[in-house]
Short mmCIF file of C-alpha atoms in Angstrom, two decimals:
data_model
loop_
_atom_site.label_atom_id
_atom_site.label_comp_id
_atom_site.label_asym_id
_atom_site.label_seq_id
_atom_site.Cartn_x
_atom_site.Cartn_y
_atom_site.Cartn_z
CA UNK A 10 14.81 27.70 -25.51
CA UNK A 11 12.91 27.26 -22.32
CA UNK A 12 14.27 28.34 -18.99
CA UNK A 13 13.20 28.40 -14.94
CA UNK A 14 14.35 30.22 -12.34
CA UNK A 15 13.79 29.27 -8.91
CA UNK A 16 15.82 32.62 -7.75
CA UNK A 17 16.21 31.70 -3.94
CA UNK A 18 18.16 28.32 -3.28
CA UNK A 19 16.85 28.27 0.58
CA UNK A 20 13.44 30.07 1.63
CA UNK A 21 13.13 29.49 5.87
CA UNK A 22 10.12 29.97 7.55
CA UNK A 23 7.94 29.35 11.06
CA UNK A 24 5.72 26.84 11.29
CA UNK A 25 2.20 28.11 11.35
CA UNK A 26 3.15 31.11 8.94
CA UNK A 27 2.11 31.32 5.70
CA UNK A 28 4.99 30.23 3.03
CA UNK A 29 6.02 31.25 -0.80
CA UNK A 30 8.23 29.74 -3.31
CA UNK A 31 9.63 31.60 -6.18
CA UNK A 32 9.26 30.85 -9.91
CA UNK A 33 10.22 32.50 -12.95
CA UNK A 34 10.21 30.84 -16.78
CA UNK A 35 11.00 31.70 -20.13
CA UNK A 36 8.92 29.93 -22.78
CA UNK A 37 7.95 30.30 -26.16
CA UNK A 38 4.22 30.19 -26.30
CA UNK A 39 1.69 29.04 -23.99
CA UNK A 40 3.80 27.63 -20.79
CA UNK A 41 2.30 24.22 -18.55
CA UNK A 42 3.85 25.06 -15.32
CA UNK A 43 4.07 22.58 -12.84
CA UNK A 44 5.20 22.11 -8.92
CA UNK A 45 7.51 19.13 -7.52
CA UNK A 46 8.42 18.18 -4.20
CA UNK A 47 11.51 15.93 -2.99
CA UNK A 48 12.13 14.65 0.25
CA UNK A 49 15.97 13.22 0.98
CA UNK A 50 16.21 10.03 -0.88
CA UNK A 51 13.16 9.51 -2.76
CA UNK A 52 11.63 10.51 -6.23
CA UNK A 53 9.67 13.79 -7.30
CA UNK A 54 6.32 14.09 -6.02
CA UNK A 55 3.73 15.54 -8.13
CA UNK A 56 1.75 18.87 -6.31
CA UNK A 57 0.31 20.79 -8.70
CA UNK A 58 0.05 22.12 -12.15
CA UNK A 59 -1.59 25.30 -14.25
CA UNK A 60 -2.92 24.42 -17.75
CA UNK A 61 -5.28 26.59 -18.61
CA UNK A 62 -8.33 28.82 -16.79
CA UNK A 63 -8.17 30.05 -13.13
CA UNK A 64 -5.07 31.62 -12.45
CA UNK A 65 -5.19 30.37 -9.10
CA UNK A 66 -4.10 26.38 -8.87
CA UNK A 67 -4.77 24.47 -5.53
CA UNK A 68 -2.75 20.91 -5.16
CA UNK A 69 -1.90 18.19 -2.58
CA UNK A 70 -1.19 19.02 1.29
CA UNK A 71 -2.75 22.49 0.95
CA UNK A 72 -0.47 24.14 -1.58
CA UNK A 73 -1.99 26.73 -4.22
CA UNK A 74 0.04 28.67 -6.99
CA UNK A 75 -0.78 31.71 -9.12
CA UNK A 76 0.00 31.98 -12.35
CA UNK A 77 1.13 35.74 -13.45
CA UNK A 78 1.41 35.80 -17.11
CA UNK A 79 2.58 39.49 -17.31
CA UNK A 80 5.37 38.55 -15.17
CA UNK A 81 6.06 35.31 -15.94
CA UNK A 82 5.61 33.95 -12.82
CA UNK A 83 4.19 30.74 -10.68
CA UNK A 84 4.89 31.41 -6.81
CA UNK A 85 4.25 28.56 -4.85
CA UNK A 86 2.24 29.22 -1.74
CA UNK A 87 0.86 27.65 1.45
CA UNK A 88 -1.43 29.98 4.13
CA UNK A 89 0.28 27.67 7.11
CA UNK A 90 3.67 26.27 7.01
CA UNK A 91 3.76 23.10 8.71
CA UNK A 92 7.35 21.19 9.75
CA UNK A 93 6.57 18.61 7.54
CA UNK A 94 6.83 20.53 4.20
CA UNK A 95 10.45 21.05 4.80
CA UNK A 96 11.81 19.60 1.21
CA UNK A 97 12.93 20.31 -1.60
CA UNK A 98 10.75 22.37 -4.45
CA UNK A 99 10.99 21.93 -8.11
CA UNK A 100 9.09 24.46 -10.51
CA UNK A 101 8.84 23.07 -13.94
CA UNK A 102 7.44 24.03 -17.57
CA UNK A 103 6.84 22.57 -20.81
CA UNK A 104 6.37 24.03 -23.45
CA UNK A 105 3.93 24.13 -26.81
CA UNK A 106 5.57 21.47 -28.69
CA UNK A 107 7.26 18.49 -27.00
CA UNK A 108 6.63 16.77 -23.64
CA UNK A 109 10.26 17.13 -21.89
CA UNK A 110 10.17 18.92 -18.51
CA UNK A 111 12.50 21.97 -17.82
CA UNK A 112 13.27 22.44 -14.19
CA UNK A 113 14.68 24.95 -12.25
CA UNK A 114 17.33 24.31 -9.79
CA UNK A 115 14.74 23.41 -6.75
CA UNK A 116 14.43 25.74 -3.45
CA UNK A 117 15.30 24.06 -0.13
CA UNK A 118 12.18 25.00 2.33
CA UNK A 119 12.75 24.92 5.49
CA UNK A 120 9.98 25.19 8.18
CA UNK A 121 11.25 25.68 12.14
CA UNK A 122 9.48 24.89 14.68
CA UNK B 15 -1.67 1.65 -7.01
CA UNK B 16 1.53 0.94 -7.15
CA UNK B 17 3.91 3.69 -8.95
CA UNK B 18 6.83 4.13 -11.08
CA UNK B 19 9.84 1.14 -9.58
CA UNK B 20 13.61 1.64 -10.31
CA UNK B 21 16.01 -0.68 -10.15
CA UNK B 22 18.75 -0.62 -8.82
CA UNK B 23 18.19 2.02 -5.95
CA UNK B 24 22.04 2.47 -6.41
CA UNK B 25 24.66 1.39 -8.74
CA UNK B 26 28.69 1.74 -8.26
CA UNK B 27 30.55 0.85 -10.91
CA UNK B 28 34.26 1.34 -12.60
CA UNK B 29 35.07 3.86 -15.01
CA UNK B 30 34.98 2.03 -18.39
CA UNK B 31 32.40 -0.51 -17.17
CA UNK B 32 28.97 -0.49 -19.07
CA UNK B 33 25.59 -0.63 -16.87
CA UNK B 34 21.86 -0.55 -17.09
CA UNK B 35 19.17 0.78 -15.27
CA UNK B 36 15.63 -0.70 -15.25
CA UNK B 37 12.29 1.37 -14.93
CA UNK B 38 9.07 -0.01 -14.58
CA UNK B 39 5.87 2.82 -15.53
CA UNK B 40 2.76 2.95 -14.04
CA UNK B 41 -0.01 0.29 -15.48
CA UNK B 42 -1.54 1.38 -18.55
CA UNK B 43 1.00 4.83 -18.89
CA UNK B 44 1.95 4.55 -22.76
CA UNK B 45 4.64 7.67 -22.10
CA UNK B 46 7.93 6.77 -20.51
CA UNK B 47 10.88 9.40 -19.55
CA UNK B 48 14.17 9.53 -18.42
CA UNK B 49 15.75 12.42 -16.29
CA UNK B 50 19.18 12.77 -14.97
CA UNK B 51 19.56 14.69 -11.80
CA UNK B 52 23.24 15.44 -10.66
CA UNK B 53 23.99 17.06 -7.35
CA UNK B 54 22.22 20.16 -6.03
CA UNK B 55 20.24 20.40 -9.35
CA UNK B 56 17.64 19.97 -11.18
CA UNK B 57 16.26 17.06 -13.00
CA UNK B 58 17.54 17.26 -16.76
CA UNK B 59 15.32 15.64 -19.75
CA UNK B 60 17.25 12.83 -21.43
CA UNK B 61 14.37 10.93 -23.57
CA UNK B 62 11.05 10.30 -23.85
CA UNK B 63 9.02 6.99 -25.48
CA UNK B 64 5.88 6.99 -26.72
CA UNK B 65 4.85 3.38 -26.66
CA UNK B 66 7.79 1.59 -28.31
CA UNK B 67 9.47 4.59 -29.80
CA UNK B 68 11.68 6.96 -29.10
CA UNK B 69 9.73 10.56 -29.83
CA UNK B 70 11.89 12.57 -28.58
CA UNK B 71 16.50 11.14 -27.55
CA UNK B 72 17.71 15.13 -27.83
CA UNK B 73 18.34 15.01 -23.97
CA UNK B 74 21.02 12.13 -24.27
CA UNK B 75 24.46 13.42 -23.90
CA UNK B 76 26.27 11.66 -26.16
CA UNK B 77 26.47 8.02 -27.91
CA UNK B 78 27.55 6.35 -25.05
CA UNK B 79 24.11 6.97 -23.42
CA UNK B 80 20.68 4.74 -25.42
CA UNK B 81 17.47 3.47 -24.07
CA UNK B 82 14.81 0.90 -25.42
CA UNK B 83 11.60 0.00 -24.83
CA UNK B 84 11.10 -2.76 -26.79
CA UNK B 85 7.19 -3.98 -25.20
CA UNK B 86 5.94 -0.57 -24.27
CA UNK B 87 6.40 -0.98 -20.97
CA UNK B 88 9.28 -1.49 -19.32
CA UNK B 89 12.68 0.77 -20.29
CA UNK B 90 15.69 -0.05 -19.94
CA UNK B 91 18.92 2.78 -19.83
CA UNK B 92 22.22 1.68 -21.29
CA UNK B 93 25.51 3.33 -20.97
CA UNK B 94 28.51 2.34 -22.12
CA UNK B 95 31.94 2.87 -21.06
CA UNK B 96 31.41 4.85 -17.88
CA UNK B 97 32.64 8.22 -17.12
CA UNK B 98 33.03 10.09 -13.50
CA UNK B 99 30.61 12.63 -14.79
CA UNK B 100 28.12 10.47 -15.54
CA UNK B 101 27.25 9.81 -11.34
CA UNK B 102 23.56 11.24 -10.82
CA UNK B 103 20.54 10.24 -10.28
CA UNK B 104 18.75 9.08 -13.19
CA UNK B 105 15.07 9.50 -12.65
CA UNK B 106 12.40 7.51 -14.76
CA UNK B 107 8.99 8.98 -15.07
CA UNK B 108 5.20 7.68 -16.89
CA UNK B 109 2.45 9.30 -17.56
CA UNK B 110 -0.93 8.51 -19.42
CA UNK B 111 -0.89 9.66 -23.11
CA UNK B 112 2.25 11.76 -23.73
CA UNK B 113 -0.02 14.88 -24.07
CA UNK B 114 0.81 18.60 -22.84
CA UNK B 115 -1.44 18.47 -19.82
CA UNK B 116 -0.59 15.16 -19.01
CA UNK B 117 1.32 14.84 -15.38
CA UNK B 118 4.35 13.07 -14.88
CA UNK B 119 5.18 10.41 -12.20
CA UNK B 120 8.37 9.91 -11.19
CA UNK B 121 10.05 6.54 -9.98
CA UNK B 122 12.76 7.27 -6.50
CA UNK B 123 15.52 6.99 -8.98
CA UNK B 124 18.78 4.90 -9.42
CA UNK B 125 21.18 6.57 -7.77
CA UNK B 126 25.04 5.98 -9.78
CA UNK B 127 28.15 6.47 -9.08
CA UNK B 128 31.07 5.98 -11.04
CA UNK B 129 34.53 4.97 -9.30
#
């Protein structure tokens, strides 16, 4: 079975630093990983994915992630934290066969002023 | 364009009582899925329609809990006889062809609560 861990459940940072959100999964085979953000009261917001190629991934409003296949890993990243990220983050994988997502229990980020 | 559109926003109903939620996809997405997302988690797979069909129902809890699709496009989520611990957030999503690289969209959700 398929699995993600999002190991911290808040990750608080200044605006204007530079940001990272933690991902771990557990897949058989070749793993799509993909990043979600959720603001209060309103759906899932697609950022980025890896499928394939450069393990480097750069998506909407300046986020990148790099995917580390020795550790299983996709940390979300951002050079400059900006107030407006503050959200919720989703980390997500499918699998070889099927289509379903699996998430992981979503980090709170919050960026202070 | 306009994106995935969920109605209700939010439902409260009676334990017992039976209710639907409506999700419209994206224009021209032939995949359709439904999540449920309960408090302080995240979003759990419930099924997923490939045009018409269901390809894949082995998220859905139990019998109480079936979705069709009868056009291709809109999908419609029944439950029946309403349980406490069924309140969530049940998230539709669409994307283009169902493949692995494909990218889901995801509707704001209908959010229920059962009294």
């Amino acid at each position: 079975a398929q699995s993600v861990a999002q190991p911290e459940d808040q990750v608080n940072v200044a605006e204007g630093n530079p940001l990272t959100v933690k991902c771990t999964y557990s897949v058989s085979g070749n793993p799509y990983l993909f990043w979600y953000v959720q603001y209060p009261n309103r759906g899932l917001q697609f950022l980025l994915k890896y499928i394939t190629g450069d393990n480097l991934v750069k998506g909407s409003y300046g986020f990148e992630a790099e995917f580390n296949k020795s550790q299983t890993s996709f940390h979300l990243k951002k050079p400059s934290a900006l107030v407006s990220d503050s959200a919720l983050y989703f980390c997500a994988v499918k699998r070889d066969a099927g289509n379903m997502l699996t998430f992981g229990g979503g980090t709170r980020l919050m960026v202070k002023p | 364009g306009a994106g995935v559109s969920q109605t209700p926003s939010n439902k409260v109903t009676e334990k017992g009582k039976y209710v639907e939620l409506r999700c419209d996809p994206i224009s021209g997405h032939t995949a359709l899925y439904w999540y449920r997302q309960s408090l302080g988690q995240g979003p759990e797979f419930l099924i997923y329609f490939q045009g018409t069909g269901a390809a894949d129902d082995s998220g859905l809890p139990n019998d109480r809990f079936f979705a069709v699709r009868p056009e291709g496009s809109v999908s419609t989520l029944k439950i029946q006889r309403t349980e406490r611990g069924d309140s969530a957030v049940y998230l539709c999503a669409s994307s283009l062809i169902g493949g692995r690289a494909d990218t889901q969209y995801f509707g704001p959700g209908t959010r229920l609560t059962v009294l």
